[in-house]
mmCIF file of C-alpha atoms in Angstrom:
data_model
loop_
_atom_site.group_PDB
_atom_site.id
_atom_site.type_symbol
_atom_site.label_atom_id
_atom_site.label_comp_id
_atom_site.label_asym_id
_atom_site.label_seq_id
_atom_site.Cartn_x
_atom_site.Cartn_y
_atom_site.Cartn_z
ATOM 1 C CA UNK A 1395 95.566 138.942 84.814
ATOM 2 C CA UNK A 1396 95.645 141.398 87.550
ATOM 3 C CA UNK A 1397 95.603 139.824 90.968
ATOM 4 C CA UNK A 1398 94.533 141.696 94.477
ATOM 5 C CA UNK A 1399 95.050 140.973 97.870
ATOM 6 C CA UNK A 1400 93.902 142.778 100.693
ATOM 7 C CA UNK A 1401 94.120 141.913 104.375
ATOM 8 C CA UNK A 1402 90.909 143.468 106.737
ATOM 9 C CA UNK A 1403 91.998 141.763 109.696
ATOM 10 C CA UNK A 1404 94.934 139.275 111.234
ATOM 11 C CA UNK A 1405 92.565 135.843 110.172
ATOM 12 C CA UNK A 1406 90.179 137.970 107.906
ATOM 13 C CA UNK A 1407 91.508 138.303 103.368
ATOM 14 C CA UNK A 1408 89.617 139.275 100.096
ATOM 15 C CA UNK A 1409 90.694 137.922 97.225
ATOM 16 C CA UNK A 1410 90.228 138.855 93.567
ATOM 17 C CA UNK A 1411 91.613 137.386 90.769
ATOM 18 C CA UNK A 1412 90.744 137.531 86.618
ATOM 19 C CA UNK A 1413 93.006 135.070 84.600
ATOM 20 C CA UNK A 1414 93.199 133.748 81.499
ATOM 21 C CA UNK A 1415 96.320 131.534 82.153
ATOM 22 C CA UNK A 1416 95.753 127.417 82.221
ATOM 23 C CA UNK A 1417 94.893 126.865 85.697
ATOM 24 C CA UNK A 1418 98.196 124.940 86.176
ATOM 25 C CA UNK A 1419 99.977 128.391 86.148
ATOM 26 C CA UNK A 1420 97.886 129.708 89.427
ATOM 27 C CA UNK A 1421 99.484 129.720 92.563
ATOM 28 C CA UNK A 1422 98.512 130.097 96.200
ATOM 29 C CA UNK A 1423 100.900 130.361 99.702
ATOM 30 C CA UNK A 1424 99.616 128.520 102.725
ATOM 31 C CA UNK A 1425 97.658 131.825 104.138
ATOM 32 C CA UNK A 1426 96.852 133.734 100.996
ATOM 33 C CA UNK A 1427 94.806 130.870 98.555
ATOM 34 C CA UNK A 1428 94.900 132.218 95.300
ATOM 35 C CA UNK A 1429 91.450 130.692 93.766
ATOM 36 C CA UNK A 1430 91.233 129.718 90.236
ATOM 37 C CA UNK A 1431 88.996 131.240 87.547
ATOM 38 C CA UNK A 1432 88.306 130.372 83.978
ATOM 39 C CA UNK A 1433 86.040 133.832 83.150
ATOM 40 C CA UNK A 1434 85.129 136.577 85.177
ATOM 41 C CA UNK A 1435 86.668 137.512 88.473
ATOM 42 C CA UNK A 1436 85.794 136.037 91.990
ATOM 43 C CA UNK A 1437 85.680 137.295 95.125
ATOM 44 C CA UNK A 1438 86.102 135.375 98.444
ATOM 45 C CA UNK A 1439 85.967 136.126 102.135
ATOM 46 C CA UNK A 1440 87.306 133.298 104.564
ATOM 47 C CA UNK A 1441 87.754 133.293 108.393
ATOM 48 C CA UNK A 1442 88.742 129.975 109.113
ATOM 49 C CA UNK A 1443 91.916 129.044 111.111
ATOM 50 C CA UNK A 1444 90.061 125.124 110.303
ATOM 51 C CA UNK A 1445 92.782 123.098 107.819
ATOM 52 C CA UNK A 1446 88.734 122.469 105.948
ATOM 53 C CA UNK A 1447 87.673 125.853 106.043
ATOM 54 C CA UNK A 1448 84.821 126.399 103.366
ATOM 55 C CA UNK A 1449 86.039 128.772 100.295
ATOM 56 C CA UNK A 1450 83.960 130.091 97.539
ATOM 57 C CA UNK A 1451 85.280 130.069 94.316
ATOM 58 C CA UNK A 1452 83.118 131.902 91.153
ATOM 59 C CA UNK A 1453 79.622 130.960 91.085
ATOM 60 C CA UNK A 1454 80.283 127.272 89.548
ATOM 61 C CA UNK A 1455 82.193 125.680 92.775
ATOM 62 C CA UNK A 1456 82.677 126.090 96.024
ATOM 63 C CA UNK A 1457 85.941 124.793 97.597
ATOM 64 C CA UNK A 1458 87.351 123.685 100.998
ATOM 65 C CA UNK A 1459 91.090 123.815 102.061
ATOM 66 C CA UNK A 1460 93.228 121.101 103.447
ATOM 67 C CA UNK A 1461 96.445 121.689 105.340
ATOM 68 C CA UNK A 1462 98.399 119.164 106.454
ATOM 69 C CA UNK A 1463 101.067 120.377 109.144
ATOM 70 C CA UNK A 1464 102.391 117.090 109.600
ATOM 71 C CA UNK A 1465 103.549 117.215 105.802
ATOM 72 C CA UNK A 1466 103.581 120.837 105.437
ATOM 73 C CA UNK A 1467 101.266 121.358 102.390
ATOM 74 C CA UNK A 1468 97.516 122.219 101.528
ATOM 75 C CA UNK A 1469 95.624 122.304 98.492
ATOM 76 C CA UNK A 1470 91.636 122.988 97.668
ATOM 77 C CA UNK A 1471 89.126 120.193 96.700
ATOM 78 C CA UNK A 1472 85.403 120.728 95.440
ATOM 79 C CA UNK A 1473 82.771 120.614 97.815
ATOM 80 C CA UNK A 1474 79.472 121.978 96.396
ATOM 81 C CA UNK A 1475 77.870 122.907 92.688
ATOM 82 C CA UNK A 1476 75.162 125.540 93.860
ATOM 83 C CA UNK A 1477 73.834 126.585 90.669
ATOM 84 C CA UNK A 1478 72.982 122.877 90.303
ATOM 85 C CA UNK A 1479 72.298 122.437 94.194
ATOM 86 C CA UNK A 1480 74.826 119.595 94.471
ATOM 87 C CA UNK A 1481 77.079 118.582 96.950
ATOM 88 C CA UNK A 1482 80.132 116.213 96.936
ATOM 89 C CA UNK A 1483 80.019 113.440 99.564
ATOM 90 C CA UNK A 1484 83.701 113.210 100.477
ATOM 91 C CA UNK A 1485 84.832 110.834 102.931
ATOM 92 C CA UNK A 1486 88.434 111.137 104.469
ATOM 93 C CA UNK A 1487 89.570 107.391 103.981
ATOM 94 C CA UNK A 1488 92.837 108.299 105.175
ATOM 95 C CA UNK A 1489 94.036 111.042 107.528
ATOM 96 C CA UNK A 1490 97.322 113.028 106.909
ATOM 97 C CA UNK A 1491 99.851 111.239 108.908
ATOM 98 C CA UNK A 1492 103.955 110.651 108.855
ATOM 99 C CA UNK A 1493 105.205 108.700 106.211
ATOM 100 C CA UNK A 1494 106.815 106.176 107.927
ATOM 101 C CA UNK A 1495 103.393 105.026 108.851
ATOM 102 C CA UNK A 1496 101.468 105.889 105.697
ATOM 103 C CA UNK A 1497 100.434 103.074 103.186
ATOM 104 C CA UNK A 1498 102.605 101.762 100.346
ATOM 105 C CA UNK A 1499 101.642 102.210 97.010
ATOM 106 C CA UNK A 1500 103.952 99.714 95.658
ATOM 107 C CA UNK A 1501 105.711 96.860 97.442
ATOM 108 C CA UNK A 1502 108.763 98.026 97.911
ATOM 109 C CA UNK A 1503 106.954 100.847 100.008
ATOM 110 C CA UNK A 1504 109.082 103.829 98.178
ATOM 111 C CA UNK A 1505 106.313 105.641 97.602
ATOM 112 C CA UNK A 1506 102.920 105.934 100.175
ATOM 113 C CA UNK A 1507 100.053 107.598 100.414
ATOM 114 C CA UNK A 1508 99.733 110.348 103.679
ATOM 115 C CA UNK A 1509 96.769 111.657 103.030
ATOM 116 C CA UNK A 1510 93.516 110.551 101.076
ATOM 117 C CA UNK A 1511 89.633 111.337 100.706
ATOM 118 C CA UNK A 1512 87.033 110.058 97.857
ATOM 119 C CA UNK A 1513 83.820 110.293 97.087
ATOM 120 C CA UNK A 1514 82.602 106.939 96.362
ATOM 121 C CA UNK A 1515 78.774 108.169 94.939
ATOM 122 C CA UNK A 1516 80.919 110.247 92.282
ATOM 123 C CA UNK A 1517 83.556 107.877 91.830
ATOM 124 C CA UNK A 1518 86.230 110.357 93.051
ATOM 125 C CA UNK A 1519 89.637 109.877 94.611
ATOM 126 C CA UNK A 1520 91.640 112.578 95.570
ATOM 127 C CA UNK A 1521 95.475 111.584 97.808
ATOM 128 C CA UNK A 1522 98.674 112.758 98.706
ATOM 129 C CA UNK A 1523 101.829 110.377 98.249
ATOM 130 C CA UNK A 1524 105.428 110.870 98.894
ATOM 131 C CA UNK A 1525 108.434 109.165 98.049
ATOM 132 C CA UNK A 1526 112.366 109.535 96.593
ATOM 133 C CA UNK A 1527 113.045 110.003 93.265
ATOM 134 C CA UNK A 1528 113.688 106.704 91.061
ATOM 135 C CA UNK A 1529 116.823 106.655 90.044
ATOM 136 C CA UNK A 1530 116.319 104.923 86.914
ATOM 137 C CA UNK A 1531 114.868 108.270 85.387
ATOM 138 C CA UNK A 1532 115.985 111.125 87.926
ATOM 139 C CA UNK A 1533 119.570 111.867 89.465
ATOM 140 C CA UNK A 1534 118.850 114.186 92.804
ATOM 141 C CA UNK A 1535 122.199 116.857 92.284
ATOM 142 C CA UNK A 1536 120.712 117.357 88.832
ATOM 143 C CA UNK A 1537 117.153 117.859 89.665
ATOM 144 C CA UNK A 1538 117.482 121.626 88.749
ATOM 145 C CA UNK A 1539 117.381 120.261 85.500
ATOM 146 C CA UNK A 1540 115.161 117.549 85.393
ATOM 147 C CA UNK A 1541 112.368 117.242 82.947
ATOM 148 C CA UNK A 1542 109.022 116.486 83.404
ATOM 149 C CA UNK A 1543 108.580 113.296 81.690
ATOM 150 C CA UNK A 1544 111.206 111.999 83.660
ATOM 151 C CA UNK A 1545 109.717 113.025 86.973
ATOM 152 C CA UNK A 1546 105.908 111.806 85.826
ATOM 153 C CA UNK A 1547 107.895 108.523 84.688
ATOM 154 C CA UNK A 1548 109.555 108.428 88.466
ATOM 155 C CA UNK A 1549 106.529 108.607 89.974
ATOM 156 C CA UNK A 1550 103.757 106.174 88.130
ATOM 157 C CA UNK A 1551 106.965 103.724 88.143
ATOM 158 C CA UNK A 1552 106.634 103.498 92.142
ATOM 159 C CA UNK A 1553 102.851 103.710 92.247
ATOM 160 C CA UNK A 1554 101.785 100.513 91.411
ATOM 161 C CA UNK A 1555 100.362 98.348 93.730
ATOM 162 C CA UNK A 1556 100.663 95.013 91.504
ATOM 163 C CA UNK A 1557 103.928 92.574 91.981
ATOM 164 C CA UNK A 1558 105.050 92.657 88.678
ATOM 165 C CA UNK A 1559 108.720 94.851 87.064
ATOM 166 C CA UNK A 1560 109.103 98.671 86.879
ATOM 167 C CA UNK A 1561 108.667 98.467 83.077
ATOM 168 C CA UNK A 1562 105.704 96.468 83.162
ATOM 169 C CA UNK A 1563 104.293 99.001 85.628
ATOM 170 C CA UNK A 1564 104.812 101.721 83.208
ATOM 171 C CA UNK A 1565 102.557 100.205 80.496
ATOM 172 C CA UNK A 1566 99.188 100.360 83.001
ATOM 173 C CA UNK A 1567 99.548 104.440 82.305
ATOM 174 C CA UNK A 1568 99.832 106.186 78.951
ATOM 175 C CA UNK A 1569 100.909 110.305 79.665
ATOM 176 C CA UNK A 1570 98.605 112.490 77.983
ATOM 177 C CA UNK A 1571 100.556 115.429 79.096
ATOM 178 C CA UNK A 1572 103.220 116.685 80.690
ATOM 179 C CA UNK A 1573 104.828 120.433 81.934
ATOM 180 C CA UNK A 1574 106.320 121.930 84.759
ATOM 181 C CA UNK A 1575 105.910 125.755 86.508
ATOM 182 C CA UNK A 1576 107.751 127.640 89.051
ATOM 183 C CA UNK A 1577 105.635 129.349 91.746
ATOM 184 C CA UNK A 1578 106.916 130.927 94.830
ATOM 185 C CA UNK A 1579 110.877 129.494 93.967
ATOM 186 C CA UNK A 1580 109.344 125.717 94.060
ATOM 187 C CA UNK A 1581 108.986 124.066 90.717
ATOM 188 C CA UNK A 1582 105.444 121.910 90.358
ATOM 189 C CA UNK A 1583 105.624 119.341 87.638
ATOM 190 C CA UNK A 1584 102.220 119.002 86.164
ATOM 191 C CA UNK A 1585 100.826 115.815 83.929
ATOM 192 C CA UNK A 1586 97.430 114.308 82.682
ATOM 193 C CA UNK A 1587 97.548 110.270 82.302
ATOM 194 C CA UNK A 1588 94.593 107.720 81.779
ATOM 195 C CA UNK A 1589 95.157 104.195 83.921
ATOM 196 C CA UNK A 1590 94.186 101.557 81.123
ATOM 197 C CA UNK A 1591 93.263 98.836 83.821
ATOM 198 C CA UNK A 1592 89.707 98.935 84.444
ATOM 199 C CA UNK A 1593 88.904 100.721 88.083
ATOM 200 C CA UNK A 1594 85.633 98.924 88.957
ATOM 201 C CA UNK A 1595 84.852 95.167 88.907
ATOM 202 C CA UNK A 1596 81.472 95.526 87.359
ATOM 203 C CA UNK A 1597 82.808 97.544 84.612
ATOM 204 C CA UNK A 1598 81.794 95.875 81.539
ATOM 205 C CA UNK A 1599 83.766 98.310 78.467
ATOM 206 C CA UNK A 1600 86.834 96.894 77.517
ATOM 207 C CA UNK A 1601 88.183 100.596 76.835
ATOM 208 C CA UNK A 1602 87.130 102.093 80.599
ATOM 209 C CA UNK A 1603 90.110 104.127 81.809
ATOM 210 C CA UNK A 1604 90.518 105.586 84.814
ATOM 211 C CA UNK A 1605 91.555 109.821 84.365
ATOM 212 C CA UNK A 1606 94.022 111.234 86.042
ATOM 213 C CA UNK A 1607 95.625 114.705 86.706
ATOM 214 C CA UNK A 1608 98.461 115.128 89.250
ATOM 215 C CA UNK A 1609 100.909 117.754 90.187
ATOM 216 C CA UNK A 1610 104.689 117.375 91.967
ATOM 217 C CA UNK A 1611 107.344 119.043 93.877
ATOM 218 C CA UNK A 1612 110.549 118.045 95.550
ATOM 219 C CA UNK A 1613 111.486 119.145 98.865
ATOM 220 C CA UNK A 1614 114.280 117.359 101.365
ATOM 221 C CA UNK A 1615 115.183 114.619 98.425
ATOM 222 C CA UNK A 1616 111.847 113.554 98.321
ATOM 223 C CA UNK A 1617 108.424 114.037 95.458
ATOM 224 C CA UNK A 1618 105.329 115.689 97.187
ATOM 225 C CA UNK A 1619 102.686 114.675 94.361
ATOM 226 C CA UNK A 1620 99.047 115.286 94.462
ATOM 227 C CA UNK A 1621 97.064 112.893 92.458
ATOM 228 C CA UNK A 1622 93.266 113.500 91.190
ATOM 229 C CA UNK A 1623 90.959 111.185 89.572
ATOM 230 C CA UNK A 1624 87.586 110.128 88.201
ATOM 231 C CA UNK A 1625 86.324 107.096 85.412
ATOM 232 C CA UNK A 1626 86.662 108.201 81.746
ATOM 233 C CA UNK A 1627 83.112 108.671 81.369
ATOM 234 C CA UNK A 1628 83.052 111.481 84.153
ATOM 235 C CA UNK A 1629 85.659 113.129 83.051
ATOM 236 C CA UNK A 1630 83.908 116.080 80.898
ATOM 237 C CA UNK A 1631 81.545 116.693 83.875
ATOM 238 C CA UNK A 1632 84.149 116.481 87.457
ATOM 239 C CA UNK A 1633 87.287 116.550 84.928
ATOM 240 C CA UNK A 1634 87.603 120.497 85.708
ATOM 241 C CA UNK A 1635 87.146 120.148 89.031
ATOM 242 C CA UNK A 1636 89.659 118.120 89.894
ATOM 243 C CA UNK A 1637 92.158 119.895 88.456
ATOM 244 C CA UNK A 1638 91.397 123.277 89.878
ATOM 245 C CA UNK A 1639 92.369 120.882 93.143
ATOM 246 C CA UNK A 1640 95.770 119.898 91.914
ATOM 247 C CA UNK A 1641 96.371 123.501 90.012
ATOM 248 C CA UNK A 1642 96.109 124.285 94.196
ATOM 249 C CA UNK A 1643 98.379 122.020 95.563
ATOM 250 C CA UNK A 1644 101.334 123.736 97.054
ATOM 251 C CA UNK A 1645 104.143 122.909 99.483
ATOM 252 C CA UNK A 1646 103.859 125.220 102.943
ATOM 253 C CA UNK A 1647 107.134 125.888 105.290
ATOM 254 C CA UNK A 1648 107.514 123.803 107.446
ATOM 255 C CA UNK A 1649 105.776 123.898 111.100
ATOM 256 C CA UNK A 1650 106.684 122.840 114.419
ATOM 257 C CA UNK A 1651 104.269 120.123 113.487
ATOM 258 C CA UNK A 1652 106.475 119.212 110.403
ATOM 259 C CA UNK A 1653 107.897 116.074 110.252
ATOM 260 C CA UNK A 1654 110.363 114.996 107.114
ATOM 261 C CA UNK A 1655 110.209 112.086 105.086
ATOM 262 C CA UNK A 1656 113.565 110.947 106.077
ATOM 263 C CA UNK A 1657 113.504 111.183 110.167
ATOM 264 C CA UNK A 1658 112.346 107.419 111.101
ATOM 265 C CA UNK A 1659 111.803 106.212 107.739
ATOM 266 C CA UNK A 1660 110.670 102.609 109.347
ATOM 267 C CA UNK A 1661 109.341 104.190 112.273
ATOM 268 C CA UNK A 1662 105.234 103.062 112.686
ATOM 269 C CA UNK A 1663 103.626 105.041 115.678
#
């Protein structure tokens, strides 16, 4: 459980790290990337200023880090399997960017996506949305206190896409899990939901869900959530991977680059 840090130079760190805590309870700040490890310890040497700087993590994985200044937060996302000489093929679909010009999720445009990349040969999907708290399930002056059923429930409630009532929205996604963790004074709201709809057109079972892990924080009246997922059937084999990604997913303070939810809400340039 013992953690070490050690800084060679100004852009040069070694990390080590031997856990046996659920990877939900791992933490990392915006320079220092605390990796994730289910065994033995790792050790990793990065250079890279880059926002997708390559990172090694054990001998399973190998992971690359995304920073996005404009939003001011980062996370890790699998890149390559070298034991089984495999590489993801991730494609940035879209680019991290304000979120008065990002993409609704739902029509009333509370919540959008700032940042998003899959991997369409895996069937992977890996974004970034952001948007207020619904106030059906979440009062802002209480949110020291809020629980995390009640922020996944004020999330999936704004994500849908389809035209239809909040309520009916709520019964595409049944919660599989739900907890919440405090790292670095920010609490992270963690949960684990299957989407019952069927992802794919061509998808022939009845029963094909679509898995999902995700992780939140609130900063400036406003849910940072990172949202992971794969088809059922994938899940045992890229399941693990994706949620050493949202175990990583951590607000940053803010840059001069920063730009906050509320300053030109409408605003689309």
């Amino acid at each position: 459980r013992g953690r070490r840090v050690a800084r060679f130079r100004k852009r040069f760190y070694c990390l080590s790290c031997t856990s046996s805590e659920p990877i939900f309870k791992a933490g990392h700040s915006r320079r220092d990337l605390i990796l994730f490890s289910f065994s033995s310890a790792s050790i990793v040497i990065f250079t890279s200023p880059d926002s997708h700087a390559k990172v090694g993590l054990d001998e399973d994985v190998k992971m690359a880090s995304l920073v996005d200044d404009i939003n001011a937060y980062s996370y890790l996302y699998p890149v390559e399997l070298p034991a089984k000489k495999f590489s993801f093929k991730w494609v940035e679909s879209r680019k991290p960017e304000r979120y008065s010009s990002a993409a609704p999720l739902s029509p009333d445009a509370r919540q959008r996506i700032v940042s998003e990349r899959v991997d369409m040969i895996s069937n992977l999907v890996i974004s970034v949305s952001i948007g207020p708290p619904n106030a059906r399930y979440l009062t802002p002056s209480e949110k020291n206190v809020w629980k995390a059923r009640d922020v996944v429930d004020s999330v999936l409630s704004d994500k849908s896409a389809l035209p239809v009532a909040t309520g009916q929205r709520m019964t595409e996604s049944s919660v599989l899990d739900t907890h919440a963790s405090k790292v670095d004074g920010n609490v992270y709201w963690y949960y684990e939901y299957l989407v019952r709809k069927s992802p794919t057109k061509s998808a022939v079972e009845s029963n094909l869900y679509r898995h999902n892990v995700a992780s939140t924080a609130e900063r400036d009246g406003y849910l940072y959530s990172l949202n992971a997922s794969t088809l059922s059937k994938n899940w045992k084999s890229l399941g693990p991977f994706l949620e050493k990604a949202v175990a990583s997913f951590r607000l940053l303070p803010p840059s001069e680059n920063y730009v906050p939810p509320y300053k030109d809400p409408w605003r689309f340039w």
